[in-house]
Backbone as a ProteinNet text record, in pm:
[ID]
protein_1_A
[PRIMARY]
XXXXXXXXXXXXXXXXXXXXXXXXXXXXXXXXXXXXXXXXXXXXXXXXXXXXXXXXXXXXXXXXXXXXXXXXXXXXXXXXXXXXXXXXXXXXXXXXXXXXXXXXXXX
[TERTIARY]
319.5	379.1	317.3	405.1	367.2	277.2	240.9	224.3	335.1	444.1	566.4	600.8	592.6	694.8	565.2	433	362.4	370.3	370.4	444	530.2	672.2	751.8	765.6	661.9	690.7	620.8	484	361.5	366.4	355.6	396.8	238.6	140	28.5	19.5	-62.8	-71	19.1	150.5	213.6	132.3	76.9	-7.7	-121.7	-205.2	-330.4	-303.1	-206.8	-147.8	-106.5	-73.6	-0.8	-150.5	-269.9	-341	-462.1	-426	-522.9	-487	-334.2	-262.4	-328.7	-358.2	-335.3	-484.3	-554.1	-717.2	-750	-622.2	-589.4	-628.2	-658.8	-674.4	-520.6	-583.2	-469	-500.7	-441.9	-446.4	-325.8	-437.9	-361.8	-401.6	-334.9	-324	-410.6	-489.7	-539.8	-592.4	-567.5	-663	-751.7	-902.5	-1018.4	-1074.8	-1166.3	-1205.1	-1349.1	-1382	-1477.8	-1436.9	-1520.3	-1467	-1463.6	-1488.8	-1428.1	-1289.6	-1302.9	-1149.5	-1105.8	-1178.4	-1177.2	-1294	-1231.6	-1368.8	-1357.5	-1387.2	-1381.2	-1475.1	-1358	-1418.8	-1398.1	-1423.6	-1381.5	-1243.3	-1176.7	-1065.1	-956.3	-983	-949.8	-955.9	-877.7	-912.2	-843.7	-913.7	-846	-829.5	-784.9	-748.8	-693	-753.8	-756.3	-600.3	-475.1	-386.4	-440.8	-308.7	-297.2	-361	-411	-426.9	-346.5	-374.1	-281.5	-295.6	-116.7	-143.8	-271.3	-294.9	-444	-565	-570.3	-691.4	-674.7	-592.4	-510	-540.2	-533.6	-547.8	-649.2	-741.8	-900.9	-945.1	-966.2	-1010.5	-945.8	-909	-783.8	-902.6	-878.3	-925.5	-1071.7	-1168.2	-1266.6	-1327.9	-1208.9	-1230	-1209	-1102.6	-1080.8	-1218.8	-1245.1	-1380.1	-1498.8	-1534.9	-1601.9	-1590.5	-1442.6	-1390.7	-1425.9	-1415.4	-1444.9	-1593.2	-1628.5	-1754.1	-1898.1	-1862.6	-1958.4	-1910.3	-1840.7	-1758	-1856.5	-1957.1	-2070.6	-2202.4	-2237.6	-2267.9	-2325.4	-2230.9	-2229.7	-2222.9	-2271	-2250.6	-2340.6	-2305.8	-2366.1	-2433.1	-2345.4	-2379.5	-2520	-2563.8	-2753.3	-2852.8	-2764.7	-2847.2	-2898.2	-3028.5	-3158.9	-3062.3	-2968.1	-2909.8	-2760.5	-2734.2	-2605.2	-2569.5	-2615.9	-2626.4	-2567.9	-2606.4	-2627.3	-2459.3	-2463.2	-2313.3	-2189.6	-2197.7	-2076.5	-2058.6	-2200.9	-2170.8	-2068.1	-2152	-2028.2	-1919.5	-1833	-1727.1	-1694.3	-1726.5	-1700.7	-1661.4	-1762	-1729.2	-1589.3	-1565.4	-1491.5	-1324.2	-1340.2	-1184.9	-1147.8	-1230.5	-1202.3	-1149.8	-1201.6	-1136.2	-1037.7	-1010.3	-925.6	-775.1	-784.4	-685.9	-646.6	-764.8	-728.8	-617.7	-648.7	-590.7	-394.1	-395.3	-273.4	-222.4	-251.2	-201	-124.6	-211.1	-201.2	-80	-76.5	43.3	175.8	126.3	265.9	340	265	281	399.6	341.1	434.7	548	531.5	664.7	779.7
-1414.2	-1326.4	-1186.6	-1081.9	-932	-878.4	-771.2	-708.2	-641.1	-643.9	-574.7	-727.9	-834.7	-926.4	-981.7	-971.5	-1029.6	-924.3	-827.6	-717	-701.3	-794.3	-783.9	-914	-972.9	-1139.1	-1086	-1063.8	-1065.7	-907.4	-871.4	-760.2	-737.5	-819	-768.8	-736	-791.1	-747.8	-566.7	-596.1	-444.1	-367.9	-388.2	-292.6	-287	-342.6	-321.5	-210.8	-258.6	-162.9	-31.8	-73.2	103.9	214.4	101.6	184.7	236.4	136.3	175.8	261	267.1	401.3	513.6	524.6	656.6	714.6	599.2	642.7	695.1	645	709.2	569.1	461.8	369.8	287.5	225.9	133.1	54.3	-67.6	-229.6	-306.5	-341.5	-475.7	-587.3	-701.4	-841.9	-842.8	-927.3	-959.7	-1087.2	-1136.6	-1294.8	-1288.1	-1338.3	-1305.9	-1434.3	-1420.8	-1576.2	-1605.9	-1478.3	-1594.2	-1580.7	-1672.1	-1709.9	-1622.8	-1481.9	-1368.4	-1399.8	-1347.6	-1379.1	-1171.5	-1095.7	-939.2	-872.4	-708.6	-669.1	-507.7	-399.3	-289.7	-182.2	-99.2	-21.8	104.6	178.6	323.3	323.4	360.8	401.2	256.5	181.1	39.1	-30.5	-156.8	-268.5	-339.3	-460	-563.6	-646.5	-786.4	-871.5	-1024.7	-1134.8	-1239.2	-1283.5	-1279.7	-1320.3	-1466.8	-1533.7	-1654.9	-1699.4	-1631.7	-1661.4	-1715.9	-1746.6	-1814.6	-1655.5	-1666.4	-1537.8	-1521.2	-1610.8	-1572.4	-1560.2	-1610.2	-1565.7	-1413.1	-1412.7	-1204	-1140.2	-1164.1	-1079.9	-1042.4	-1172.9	-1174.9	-1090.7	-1112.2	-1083.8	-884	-870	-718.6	-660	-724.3	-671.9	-619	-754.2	-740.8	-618.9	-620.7	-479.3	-369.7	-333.2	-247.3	-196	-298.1	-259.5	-185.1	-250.8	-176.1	-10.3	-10.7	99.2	197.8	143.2	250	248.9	155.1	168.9	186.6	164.9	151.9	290.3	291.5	398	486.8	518.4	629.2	598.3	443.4	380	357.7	382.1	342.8	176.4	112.3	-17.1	-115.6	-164.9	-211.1	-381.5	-434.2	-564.2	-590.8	-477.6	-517.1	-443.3	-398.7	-317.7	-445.4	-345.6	-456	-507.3	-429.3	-396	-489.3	-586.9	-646.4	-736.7	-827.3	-907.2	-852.9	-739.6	-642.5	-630.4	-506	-506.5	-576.2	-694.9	-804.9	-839.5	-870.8	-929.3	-824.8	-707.4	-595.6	-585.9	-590.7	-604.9	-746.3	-802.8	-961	-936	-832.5	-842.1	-712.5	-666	-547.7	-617.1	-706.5	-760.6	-826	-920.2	-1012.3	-939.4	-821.4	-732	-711.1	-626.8	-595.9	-657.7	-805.1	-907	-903.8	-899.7	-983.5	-874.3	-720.2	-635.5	-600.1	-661.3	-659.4	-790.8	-889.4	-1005.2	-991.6	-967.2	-887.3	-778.1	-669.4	-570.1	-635.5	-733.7	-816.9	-934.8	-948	-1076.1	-968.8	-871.3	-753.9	-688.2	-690.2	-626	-743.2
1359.9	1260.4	1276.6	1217	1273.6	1137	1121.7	1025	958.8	999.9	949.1	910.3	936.2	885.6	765.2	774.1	649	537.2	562.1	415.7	400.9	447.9	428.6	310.1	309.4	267.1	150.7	150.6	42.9	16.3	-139.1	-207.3	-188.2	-218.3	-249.4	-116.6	25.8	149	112.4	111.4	158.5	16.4	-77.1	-175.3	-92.5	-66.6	53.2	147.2	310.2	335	288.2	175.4	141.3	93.4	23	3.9	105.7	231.1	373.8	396.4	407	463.4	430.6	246	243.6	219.6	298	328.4	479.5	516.7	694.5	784.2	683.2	799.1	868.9	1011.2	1100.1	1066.4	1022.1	935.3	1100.2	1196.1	1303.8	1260.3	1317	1305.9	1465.4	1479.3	1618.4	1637.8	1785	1755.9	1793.3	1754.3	1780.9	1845.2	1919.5	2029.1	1929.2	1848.2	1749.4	1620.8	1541.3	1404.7	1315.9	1380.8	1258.9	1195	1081.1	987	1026.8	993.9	989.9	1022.1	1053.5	1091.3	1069.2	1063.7	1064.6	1200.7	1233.3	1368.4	1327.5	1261.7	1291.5	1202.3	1156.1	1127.3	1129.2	1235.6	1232.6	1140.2	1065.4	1029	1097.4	1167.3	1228.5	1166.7	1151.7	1055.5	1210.3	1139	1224.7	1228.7	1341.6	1334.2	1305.9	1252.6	1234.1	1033.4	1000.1	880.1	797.6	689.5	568.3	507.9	447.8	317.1	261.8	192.2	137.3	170.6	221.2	363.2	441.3	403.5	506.1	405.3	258	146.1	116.2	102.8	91.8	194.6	323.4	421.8	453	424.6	389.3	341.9	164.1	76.2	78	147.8	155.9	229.6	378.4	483.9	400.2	316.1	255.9	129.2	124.2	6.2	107.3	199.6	316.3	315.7	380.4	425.9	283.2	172.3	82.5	-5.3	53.9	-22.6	64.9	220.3	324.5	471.3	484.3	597.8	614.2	531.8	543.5	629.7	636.8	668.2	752.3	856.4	1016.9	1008.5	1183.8	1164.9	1033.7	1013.2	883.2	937.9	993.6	1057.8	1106.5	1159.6	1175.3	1081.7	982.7	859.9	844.6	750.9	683.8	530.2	494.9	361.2	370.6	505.4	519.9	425.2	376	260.9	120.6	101.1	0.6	13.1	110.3	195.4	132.4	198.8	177.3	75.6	-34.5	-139.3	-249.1	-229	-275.5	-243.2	-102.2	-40.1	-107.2	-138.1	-183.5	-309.8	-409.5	-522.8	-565.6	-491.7	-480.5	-459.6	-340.3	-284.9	-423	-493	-612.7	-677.5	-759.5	-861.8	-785.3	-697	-649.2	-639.9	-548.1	-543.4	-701.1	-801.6	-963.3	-1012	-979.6	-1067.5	-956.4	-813.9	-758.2	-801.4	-780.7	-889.1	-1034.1	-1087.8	-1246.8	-1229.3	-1156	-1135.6	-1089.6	-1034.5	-942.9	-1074	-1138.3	-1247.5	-1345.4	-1333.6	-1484.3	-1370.4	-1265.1	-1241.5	-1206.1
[MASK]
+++++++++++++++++++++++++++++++++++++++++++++++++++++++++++++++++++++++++++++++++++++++++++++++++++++++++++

């Protein structure tokens, strides 16, 4: 499945998307040979083809919390502070998913 055909399906995904966009990031689908689900490069978010919807959302969301809360950063993955990191990106995608859920439920 493409990225044009999973926002075409899932409203939330195309709300993700729309708001990577207008942070200037590229949101690909890619298959990865290790057990990454997502990952962030620069301006990139990659995202593990083959996912379940919800697993693409989470995993989105989570990059997207990165991208706005870490992008200053640099690589973060061998920071002493990575833990720290994710759990924020962790706690960031949750709200996040809760309040596009919530918007999708009222329209």
């Amino acid at each position: 499945m493409s990225l044009c055909e999973v926002v075409e399906k899932d409203s939330v995904i195309a709300e993700l998307v729309e708001l990577g966009s207008r942070k200037g990031l590229e949101i690909i689908l890619k298959p990865f040979k290790s057990r990454t689900r997502g990952l962030m490069v620069g301006k990139t978010i990659a995202i593990r083809k083959g996912l379940s919807i919800e697993e693409m959302r989470y995993t989105l969301a989570h990059e997207m919390a990165h991208a706005y809360l870490h992008s200053d950063k640099g690589n973060t993955i061998f920071s002493e502070k990575h833990i720290e990191y994710e759990e924020q990106a962790d706690r960031v995608a949750m709200l996040l998913l809760d309040l596009l859920e919530k918007k999708k439920a009222i329209n």
